[in-house]
């Protein structure tokens, strides 16, 4: 007996299985990151992230600024935030101009489309940023993941050294002080109340811009270095940009992250990867105030 449709189904399934295995990087645990290399060899390789950044061990450069294209244009659809079991995240929609916000400039040679936003946090007892800045771990870290537009999708970009750039924003909790204005973030933090369960989603009812997640952040002050994804498969394909200014998060918003639960219903706490070795990597620091050193810059770019 022969069932063409049945055969076709199985052929498709056999074709798709290896891809399903490759793309399913969800079987990892923050309790035992030292075991990640068993399934994901890059996690035991070089140029890994996060790292500790100290202002005394960086190279100050008069880099061109990063360009934040379409960051202040509204998305053409509402943002849906999801509990993935490892973080809360959302895919960046296109703007009203039909394309996503993107970054270029700085050390970047290409344009990088914003793809997704997610967070890393600690617990009621401990801070949870991934990067440590000037000896301090902060309360929360937001990552805006961007794909080099010369690659079709993130999976393809993960295979190339210039595939991805991530903007990292650190937050510290404040109990009082001046009122701060980050309307997009306020909406995202509110959505956490609806995202306790694994796979839960919540659609933010306000239209957002990507820039509204950065508030009044000084976008001209950043550290940049060559590193990796901080979750499996840990591909060493990321040009990191860690902003020097630490943004405030209110003491009412931060605990909302601690209500997020993982796939097994356990509280998802401390979802940050331990610090990795800097090895011999250079970390560059851009500030407005550094005098122009064009010749020095050219030498470093060609390293
Ligand atoms: Zn991340």
Short mmCIF file of N, CA, C and O and ligand atoms in Angstrom, two decimals, residues 118-120 130 143 230-231 240, ligand 1:
data_model
loop_
_atom_site.label_atom_id
_atom_site.label_comp_id
_atom_site.label_asym_id
_atom_site.label_seq_id
_atom_site.Cartn_x
_atom_site.Cartn_y
_atom_site.Cartn_z
N UNK A 118 15.30 41.64 25.21
CA UNK A 118 15.05 40.77 26.37
C UNK A 118 15.85 41.28 27.57
O UNK A 118 16.62 42.23 27.44
N UNK A 119 15.67 40.63 28.72
CA UNK A 119 16.25 41.12 29.97
C UNK A 119 16.95 39.99 30.75
O UNK A 119 16.62 38.81 30.58
N UNK A 120 17.90 40.41 31.59
CA UNK A 120 18.55 39.51 32.56
C UNK A 120 18.42 40.17 33.93
O UNK A 120 18.64 41.37 34.06
N UNK A 130 24.39 41.17 33.56
CA UNK A 130 25.40 40.23 33.04
C UNK A 130 26.77 40.89 33.05
O UNK A 130 27.74 40.32 33.55
N UNK A 143 18.94 43.82 26.80
CA UNK A 143 19.67 43.59 25.55
C UNK A 143 18.76 43.86 24.35
O UNK A 143 17.67 43.29 24.27
N UNK A 230 25.22 35.42 25.14
CA UNK A 230 25.41 34.97 26.53
C UNK A 230 24.51 33.80 26.88
O UNK A 230 24.44 33.39 28.04
N UNK A 231 23.80 33.27 25.89
CA UNK A 231 23.03 32.03 26.07
C UNK A 231 23.47 31.06 24.97
O UNK A 231 23.97 31.50 23.93
N UNK A 240 29.61 43.94 20.99
CA UNK A 240 28.83 44.44 22.13
C UNK A 240 28.95 45.94 22.27
O UNK A 240 30.03 46.51 22.04
ZN1 LIG B 1 20.80 38.69 26.68
#
